[in-house]
mmCIF file of C-alpha atoms and ligand atoms in Angstrom:
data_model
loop_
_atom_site.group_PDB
_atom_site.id
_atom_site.type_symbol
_atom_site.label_atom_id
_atom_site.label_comp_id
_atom_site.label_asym_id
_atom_site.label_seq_id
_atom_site.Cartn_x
_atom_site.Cartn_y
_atom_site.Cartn_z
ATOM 1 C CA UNK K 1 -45.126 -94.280 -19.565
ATOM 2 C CA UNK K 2 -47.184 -91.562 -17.964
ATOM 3 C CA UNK K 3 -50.724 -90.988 -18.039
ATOM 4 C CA UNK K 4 -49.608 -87.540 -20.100
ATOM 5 C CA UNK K 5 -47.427 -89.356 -22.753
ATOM 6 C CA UNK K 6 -49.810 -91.880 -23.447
ATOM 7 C CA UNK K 7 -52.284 -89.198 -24.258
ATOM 8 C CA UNK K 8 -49.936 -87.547 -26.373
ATOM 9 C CA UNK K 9 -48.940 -91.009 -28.570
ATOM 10 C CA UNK K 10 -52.847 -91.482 -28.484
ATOM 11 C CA UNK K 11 -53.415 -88.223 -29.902
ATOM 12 C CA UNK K 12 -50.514 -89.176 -32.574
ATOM 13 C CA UNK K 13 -51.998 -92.621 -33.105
ATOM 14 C CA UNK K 14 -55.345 -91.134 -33.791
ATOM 15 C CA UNK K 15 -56.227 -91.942 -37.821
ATOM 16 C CA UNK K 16 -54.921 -89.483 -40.256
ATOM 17 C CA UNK K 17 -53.682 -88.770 -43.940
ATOM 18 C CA UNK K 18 -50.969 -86.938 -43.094
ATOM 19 C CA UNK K 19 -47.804 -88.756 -43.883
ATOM 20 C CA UNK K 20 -44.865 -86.969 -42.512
ATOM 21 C CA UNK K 21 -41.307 -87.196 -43.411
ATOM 22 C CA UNK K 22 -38.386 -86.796 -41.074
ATOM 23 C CA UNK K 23 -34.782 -86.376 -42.430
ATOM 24 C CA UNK K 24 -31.988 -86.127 -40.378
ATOM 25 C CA UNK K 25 -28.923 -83.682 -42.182
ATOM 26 C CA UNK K 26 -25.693 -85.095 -40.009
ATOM 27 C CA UNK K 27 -22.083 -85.232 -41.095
ATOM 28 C CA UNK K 28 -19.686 -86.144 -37.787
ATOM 29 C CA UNK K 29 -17.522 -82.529 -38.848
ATOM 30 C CA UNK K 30 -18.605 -79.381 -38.105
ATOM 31 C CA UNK K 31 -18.313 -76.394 -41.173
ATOM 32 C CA UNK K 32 -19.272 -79.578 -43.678
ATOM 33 C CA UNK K 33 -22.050 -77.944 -44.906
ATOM 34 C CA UNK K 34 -24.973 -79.017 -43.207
ATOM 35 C CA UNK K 35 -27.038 -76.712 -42.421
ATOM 36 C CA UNK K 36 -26.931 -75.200 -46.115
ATOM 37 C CA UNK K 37 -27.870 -78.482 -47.325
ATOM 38 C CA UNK K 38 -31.178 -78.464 -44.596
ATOM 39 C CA UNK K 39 -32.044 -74.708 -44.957
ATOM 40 C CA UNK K 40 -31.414 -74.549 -49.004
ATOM 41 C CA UNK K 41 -33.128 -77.992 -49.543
ATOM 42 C CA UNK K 42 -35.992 -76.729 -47.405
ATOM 43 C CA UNK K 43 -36.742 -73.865 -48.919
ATOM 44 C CA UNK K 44 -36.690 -75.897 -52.273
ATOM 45 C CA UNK K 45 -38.845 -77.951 -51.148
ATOM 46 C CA UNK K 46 -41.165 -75.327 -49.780
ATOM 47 C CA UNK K 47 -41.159 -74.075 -53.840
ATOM 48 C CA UNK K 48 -42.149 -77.359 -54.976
ATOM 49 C CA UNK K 49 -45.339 -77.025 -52.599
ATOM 50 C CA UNK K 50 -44.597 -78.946 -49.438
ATOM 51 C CA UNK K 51 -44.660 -77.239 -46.256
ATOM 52 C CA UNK K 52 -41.330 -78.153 -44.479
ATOM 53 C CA UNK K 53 -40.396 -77.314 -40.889
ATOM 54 C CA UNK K 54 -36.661 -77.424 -39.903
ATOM 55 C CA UNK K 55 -35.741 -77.971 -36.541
ATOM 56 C CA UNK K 56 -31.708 -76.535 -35.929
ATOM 57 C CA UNK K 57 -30.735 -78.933 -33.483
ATOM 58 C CA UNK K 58 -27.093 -77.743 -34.334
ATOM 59 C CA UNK K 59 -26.987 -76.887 -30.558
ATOM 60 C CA UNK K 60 -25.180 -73.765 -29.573
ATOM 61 C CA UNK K 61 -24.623 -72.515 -32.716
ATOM 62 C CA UNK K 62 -28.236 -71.312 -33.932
ATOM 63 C CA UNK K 63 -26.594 -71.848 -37.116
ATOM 64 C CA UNK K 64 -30.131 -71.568 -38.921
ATOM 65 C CA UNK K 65 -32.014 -68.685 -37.695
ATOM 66 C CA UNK K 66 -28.717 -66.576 -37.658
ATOM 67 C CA UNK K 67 -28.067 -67.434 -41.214
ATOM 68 C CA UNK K 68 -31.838 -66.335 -42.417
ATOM 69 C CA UNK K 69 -31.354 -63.163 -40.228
ATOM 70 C CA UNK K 70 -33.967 -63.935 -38.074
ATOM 71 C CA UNK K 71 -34.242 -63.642 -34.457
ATOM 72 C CA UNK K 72 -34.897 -66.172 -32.066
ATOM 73 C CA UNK K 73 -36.853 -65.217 -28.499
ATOM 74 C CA UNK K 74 -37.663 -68.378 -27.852
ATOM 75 C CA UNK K 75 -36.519 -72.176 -28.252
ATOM 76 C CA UNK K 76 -37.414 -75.569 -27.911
ATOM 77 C CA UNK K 77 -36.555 -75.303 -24.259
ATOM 78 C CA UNK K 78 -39.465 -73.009 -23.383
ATOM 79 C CA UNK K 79 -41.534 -75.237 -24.754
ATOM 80 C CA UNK K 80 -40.285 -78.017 -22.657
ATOM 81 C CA UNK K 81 -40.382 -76.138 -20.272
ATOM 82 C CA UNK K 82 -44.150 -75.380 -20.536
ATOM 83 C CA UNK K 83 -43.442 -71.488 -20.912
ATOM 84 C CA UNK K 84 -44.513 -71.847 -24.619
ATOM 85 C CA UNK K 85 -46.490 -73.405 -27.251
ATOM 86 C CA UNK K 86 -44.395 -75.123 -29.793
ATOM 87 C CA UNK K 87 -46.335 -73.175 -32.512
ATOM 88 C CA UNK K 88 -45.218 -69.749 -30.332
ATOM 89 C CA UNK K 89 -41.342 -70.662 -31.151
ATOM 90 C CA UNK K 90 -41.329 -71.929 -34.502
ATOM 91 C CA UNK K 91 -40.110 -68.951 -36.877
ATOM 92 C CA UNK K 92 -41.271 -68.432 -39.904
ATOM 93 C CA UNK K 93 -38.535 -68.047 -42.680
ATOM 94 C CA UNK K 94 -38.293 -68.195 -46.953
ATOM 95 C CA UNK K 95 -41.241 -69.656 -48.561
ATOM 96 C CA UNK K 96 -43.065 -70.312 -45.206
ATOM 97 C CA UNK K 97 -40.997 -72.735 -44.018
ATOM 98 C CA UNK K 98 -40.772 -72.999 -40.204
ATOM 99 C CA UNK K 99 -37.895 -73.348 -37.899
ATOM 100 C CA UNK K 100 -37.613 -74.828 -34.496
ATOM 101 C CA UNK K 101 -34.774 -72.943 -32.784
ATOM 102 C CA UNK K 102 -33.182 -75.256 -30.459
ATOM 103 C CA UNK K 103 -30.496 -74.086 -28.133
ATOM 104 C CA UNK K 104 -29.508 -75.796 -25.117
ATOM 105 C CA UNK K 105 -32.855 -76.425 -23.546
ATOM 106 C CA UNK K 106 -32.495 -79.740 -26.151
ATOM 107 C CA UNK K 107 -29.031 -80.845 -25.318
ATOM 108 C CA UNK K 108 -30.867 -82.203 -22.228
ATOM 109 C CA UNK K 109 -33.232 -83.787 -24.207
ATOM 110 C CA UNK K 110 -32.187 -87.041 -22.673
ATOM 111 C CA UNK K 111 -32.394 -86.146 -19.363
ATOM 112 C CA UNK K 112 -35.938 -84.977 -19.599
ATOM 113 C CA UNK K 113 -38.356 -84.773 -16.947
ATOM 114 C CA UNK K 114 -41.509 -87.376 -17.644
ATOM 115 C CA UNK K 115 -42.890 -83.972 -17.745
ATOM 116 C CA UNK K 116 -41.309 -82.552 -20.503
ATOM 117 C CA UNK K 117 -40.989 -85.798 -22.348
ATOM 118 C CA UNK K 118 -44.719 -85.753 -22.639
ATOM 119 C CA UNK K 119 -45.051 -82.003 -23.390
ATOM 120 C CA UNK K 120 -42.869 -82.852 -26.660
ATOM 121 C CA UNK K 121 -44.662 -85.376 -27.807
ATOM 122 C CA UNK K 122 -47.924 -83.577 -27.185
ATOM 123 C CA UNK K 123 -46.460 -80.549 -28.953
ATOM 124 C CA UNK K 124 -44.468 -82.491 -31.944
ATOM 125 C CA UNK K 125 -48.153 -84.493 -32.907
ATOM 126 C CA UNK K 126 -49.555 -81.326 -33.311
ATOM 127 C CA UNK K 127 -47.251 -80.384 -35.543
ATOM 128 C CA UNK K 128 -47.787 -83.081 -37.901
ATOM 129 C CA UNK K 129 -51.210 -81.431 -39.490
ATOM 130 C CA UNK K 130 -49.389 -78.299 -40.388
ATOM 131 C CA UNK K 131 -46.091 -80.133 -42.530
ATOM 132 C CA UNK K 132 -45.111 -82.619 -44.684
ATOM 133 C CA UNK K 133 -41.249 -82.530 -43.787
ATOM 134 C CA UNK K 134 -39.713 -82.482 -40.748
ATOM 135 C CA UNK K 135 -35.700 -82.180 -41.822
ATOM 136 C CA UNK K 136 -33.510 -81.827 -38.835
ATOM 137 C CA UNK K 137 -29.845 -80.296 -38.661
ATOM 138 C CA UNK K 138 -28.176 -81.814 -36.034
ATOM 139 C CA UNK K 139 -24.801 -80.755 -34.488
ATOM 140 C CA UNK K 140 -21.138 -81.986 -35.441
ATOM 141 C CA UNK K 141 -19.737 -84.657 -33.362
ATOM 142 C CA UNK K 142 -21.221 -87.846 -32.383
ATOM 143 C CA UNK K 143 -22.745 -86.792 -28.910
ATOM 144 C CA UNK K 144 -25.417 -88.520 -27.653
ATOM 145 C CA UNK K 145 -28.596 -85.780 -29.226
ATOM 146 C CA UNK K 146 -26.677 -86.481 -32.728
ATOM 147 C CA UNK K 147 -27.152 -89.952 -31.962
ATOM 148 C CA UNK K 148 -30.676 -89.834 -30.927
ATOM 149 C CA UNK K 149 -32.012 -87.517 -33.784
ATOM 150 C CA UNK K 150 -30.579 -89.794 -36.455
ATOM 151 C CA UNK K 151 -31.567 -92.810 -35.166
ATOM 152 C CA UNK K 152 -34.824 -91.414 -34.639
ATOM 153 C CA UNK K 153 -35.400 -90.134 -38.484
ATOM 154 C CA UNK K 154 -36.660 -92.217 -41.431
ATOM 155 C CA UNK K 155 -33.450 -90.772 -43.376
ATOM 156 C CA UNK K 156 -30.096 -89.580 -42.053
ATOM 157 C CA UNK K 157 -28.372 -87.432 -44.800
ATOM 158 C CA UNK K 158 -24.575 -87.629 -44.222
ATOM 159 C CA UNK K 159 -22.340 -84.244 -45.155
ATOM 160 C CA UNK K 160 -19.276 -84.764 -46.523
ATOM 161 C CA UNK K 161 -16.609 -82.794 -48.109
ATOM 162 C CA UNK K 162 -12.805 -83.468 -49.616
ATOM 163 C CA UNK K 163 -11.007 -83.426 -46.638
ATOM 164 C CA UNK K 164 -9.807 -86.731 -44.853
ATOM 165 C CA UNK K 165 -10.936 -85.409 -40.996
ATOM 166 C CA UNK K 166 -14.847 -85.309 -42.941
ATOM 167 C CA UNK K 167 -13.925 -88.846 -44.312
ATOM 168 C CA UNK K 168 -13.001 -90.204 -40.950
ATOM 169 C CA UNK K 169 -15.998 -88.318 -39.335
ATOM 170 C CA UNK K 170 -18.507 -89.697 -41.696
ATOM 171 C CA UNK K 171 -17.393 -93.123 -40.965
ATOM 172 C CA UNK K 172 -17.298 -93.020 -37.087
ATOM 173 C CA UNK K 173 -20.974 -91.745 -37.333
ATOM 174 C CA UNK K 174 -21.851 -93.954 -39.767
ATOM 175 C CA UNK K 175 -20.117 -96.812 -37.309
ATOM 176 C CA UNK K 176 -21.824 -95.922 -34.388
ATOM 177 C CA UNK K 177 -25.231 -95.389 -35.848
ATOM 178 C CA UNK K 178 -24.686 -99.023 -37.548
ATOM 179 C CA UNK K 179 -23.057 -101.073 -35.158
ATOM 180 C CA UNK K 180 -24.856 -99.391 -31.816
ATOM 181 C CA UNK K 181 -27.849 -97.777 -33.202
ATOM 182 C CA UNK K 182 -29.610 -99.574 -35.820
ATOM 183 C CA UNK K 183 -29.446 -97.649 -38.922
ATOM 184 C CA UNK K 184 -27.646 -99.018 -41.948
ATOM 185 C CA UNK K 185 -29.313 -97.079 -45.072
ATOM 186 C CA UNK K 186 -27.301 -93.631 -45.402
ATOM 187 C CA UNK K 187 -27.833 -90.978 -48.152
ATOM 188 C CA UNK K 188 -24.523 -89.311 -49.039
ATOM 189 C CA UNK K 189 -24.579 -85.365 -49.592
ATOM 190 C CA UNK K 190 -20.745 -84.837 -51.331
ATOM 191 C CA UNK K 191 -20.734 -81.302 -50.795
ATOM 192 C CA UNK K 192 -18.331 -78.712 -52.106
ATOM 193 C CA UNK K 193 -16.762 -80.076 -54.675
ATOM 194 C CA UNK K 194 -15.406 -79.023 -58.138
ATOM 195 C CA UNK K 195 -16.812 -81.531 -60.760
ATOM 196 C CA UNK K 196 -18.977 -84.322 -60.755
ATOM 197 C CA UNK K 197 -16.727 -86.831 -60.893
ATOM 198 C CA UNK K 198 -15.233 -85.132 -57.707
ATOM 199 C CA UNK K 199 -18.353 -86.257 -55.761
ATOM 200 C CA UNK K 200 -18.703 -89.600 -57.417
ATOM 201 C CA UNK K 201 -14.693 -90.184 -55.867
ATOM 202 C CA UNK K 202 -15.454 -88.829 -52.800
ATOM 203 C CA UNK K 203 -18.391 -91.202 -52.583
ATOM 204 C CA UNK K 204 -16.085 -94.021 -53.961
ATOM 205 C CA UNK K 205 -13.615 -93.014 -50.881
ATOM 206 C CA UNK K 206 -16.012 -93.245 -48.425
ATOM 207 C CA UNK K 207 -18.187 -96.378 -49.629
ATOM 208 C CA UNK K 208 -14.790 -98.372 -49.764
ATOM 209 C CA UNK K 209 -14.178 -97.708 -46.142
ATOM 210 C CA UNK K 210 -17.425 -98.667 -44.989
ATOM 211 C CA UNK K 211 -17.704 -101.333 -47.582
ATOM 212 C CA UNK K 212 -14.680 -103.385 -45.909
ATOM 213 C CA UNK K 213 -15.942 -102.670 -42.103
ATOM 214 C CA UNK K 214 -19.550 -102.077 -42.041
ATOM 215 C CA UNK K 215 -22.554 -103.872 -43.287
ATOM 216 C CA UNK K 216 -24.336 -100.848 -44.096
ATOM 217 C CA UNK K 217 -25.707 -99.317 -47.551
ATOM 218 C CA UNK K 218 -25.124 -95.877 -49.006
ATOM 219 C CA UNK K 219 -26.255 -94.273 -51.918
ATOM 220 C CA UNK K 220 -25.214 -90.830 -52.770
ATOM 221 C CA UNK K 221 -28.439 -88.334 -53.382
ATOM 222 C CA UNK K 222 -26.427 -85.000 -54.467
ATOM 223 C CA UNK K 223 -23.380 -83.601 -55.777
ATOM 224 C CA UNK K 224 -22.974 -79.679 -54.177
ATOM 225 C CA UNK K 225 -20.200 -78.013 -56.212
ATOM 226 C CA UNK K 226 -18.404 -75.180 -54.350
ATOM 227 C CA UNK K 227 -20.378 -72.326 -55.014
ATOM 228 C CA UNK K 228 -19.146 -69.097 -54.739
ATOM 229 C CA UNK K 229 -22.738 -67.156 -54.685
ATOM 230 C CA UNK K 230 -23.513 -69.377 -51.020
ATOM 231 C CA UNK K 231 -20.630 -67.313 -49.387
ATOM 232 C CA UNK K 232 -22.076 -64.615 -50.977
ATOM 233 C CA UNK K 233 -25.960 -65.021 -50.427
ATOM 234 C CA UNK K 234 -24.526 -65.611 -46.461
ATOM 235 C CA UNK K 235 -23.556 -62.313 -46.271
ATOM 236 C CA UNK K 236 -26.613 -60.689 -47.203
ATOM 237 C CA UNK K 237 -28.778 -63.380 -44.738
ATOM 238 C CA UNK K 238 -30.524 -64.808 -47.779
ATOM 239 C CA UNK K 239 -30.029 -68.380 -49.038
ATOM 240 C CA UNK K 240 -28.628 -68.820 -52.657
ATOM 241 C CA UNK K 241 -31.610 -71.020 -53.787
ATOM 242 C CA UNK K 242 -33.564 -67.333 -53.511
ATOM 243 C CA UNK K 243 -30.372 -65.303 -54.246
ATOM 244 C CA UNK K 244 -29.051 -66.963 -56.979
ATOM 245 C CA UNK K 245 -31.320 -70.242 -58.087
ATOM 246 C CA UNK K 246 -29.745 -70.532 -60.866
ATOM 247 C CA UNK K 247 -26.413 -70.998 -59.865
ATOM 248 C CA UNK K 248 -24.650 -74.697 -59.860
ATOM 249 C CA UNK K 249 -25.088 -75.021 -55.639
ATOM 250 C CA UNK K 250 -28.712 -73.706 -56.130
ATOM 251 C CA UNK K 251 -29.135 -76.277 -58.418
ATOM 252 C CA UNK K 252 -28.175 -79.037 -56.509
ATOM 253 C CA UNK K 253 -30.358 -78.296 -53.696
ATOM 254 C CA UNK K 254 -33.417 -78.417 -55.882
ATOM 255 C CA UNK K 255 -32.125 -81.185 -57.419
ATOM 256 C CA UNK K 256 -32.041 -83.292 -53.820
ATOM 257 C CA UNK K 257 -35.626 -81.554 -52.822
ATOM 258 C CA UNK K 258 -37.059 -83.573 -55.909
ATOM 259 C CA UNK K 259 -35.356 -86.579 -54.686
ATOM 260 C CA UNK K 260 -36.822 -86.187 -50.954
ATOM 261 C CA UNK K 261 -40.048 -86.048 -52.973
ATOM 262 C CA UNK K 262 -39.420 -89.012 -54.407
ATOM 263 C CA UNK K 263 -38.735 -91.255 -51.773
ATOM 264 C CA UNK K 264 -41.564 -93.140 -50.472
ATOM 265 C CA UNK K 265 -44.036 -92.014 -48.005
ATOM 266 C CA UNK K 266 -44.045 -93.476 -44.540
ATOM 267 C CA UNK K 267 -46.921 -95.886 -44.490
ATOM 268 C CA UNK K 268 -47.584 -95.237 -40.695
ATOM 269 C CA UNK K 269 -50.375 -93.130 -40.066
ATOM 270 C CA UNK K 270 -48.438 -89.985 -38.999
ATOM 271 C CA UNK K 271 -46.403 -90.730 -40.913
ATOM 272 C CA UNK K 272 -42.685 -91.081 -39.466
ATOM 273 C CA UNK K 273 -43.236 -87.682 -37.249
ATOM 274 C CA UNK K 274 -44.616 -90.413 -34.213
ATOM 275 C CA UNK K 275 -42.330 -92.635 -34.366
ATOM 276 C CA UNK K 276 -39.578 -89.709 -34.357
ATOM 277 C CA UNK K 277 -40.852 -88.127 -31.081
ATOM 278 C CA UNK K 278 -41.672 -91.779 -29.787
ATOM 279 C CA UNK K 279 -37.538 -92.703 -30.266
ATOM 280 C CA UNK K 280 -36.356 -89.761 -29.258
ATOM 281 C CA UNK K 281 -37.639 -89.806 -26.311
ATOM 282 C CA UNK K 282 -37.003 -93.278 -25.352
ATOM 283 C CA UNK K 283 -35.275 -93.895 -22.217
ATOM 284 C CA UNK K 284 -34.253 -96.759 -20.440
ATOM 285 C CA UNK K 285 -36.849 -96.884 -18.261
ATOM 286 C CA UNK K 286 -39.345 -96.122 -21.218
ATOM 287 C CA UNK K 287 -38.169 -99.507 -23.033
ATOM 288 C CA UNK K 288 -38.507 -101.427 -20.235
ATOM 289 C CA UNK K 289 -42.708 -100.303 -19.646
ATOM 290 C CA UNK K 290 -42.906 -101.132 -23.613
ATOM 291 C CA UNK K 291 -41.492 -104.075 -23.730
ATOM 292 C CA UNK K 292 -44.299 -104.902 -20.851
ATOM 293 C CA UNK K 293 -47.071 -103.632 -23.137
HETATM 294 N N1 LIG P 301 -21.347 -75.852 -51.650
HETATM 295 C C1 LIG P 301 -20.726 -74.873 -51.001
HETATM 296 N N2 LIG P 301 -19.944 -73.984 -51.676
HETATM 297 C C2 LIG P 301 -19.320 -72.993 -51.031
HETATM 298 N N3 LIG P 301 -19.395 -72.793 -49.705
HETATM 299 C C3 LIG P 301 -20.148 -73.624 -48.974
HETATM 300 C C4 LIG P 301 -20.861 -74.707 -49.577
HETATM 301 N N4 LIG P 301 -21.545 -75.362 -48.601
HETATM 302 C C5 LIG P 301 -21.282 -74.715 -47.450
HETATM 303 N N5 LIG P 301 -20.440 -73.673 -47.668
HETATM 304 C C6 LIG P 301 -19.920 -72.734 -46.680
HETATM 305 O O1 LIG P 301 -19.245 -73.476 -45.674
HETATM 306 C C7 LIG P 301 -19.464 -72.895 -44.394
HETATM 307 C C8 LIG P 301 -20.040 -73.944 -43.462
HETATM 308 O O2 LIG P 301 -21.342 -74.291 -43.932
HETATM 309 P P1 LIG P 301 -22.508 -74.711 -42.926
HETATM 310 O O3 LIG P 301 -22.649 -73.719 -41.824
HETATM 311 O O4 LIG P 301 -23.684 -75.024 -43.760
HETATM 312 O O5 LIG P 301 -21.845 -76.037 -42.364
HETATM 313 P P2 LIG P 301 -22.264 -76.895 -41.064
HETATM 314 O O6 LIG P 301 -21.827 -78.270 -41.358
HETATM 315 O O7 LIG P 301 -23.699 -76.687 -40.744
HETATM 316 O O8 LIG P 301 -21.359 -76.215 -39.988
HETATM 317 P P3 LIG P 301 -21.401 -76.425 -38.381
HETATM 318 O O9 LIG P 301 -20.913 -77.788 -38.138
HETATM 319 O O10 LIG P 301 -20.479 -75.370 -37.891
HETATM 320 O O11 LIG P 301 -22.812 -76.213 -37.987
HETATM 321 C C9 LIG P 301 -20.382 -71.700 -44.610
HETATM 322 O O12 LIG P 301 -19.580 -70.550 -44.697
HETATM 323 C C10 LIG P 301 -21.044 -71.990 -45.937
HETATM 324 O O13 LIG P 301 -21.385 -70.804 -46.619
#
């Protein structure tokens, strides 16, 4: 570790109250619904009081900023690459909540200079004075930054919807995060579906697949119903939790914020936000000077 990151973990270590969550939104398929879960669910969650940040690691895409109409200058990369503060990028959207654009500056985020590497850390620990929830909506796929942001959260929030390729998805992420990666709690998001009992099957599908193969543990934390007013609240760039809260999808979403709430607090000081930068940035090399200390 360099002189630079160590400062930055000290600064992280340093004591604290602040007790941040991180929550990973995945789903292995693209168009599942993820990033309406993250963006809705934040801004619920922003209504209930906490102050939640969002980074869009859906890389590519900038799914989140171009669904709240806002417009991105800058990205996570400038602020690896020392041409910005993270503070400067971090937009501010519904209900104060902020977002971390992140194009493809982060798809390298595992080929990071030590540099860089330390200038995230340094710039993540800052952030964990100014919010409570970090919630993080990674890409489709199972690349590598999927990987590494999931493994990296204290929850990982898996997408799915009733089609079999979302099914299959859901399982090969859930595999790989299991069997390679170390993560066997998942909370199930059955999104877009007609009835109740709709999500509870879907659930049912999926559990009985990883049931036989996997030794991991799921527990479904909402039911989304297709929603017509989301399509809708899209097209006018504003989310349907403001648009329409009282319709069923709205409901949902504030539904799973009071769940979030629920769950327990990290008992780290930091919070989980530390050890979220501290994993994400682990490389090879890294482990090998920790396993030293
Ligand atoms: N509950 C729902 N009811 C109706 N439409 C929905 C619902 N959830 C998501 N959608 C719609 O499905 C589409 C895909 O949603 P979204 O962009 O949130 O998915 P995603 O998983 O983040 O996609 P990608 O993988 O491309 O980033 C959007 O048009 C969105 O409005």
């Amino acid at each position: 570790m360099t002189p630079d990151q160590a400062s930055g973990l000290r600064m992280m270590n340093q004591p604290n109250n602040e007790k941040v969550k991180v929550i990973a939104v995945s789903g292995g398929k693209g168009g599942v619904g993820k990033t309406s879960v993250s963006i809705n669910t934040a801004v619920a969650l922003a209504e209930k009081g906490k102050r939640v940040l969002v980074l869009d690691a859906d890389l590519g895409l900038a799914n989140v900023d171009v669904m709240l109409g806002l417009r991105a200058e800058r990205n996570l990369s400038h602020v690896l690459s020392g041409d910005a503060e993270l503070d400067d990028v971090i937009l501010r959207g519904p209900k104060g909540i902020g977002i971390i654009p992140a194009t493809s500056g982060t798809q390298a985020m595992v080929e990071l200079t030590q540099a860089q590497h330390a200038g995230l850390i340094r710039a993540f620990s800052e952030m964990r004075t100014q919010f409570d929830i970090l919630i993080v909506d990674t890409a489709a796929g199972i690349s590598d930054m999927v990987l590494s942001f999931s493994r990296a959260s204290q929850d990982v929030l898996i997408v799915v919807c009733d089609e079999p390729t979302s099914i299959t998805d859901a399982y090969a992420l859930i595999k790989i995060l299991s069997r390679e990666h170390g993560v066997f709690r998942f909370k199930i998001v059955a999104n877009m579906v007609r009835s109740l009992r709709e999500g509870m099957e879907l659930f049912a599908k999926l559990s009985k697949v990883t049931d036989r193969f996997l030794d991991v543990a799921l527990e479904l934390v909402a039911t989304v119903p297709f929603d017509e007013n989301l399509r809708k609240s899209v097209r006018k760039q504003k989310l349907i939790v403001e648009a329409f809260p009282k319709s069923p999808a709205a409901i949902a979403y504030q539904g799973l914020a009071n769940k979030i709430m629920s769950w327990p607090v990290p008992s780290q000081p930091g919070g989980h936000l530390e050890f979220f930068v501290e994993r994400l940035v682990q490389r090879p090399d890294y482990q090998e000077d920790k396993s030293g200390e």
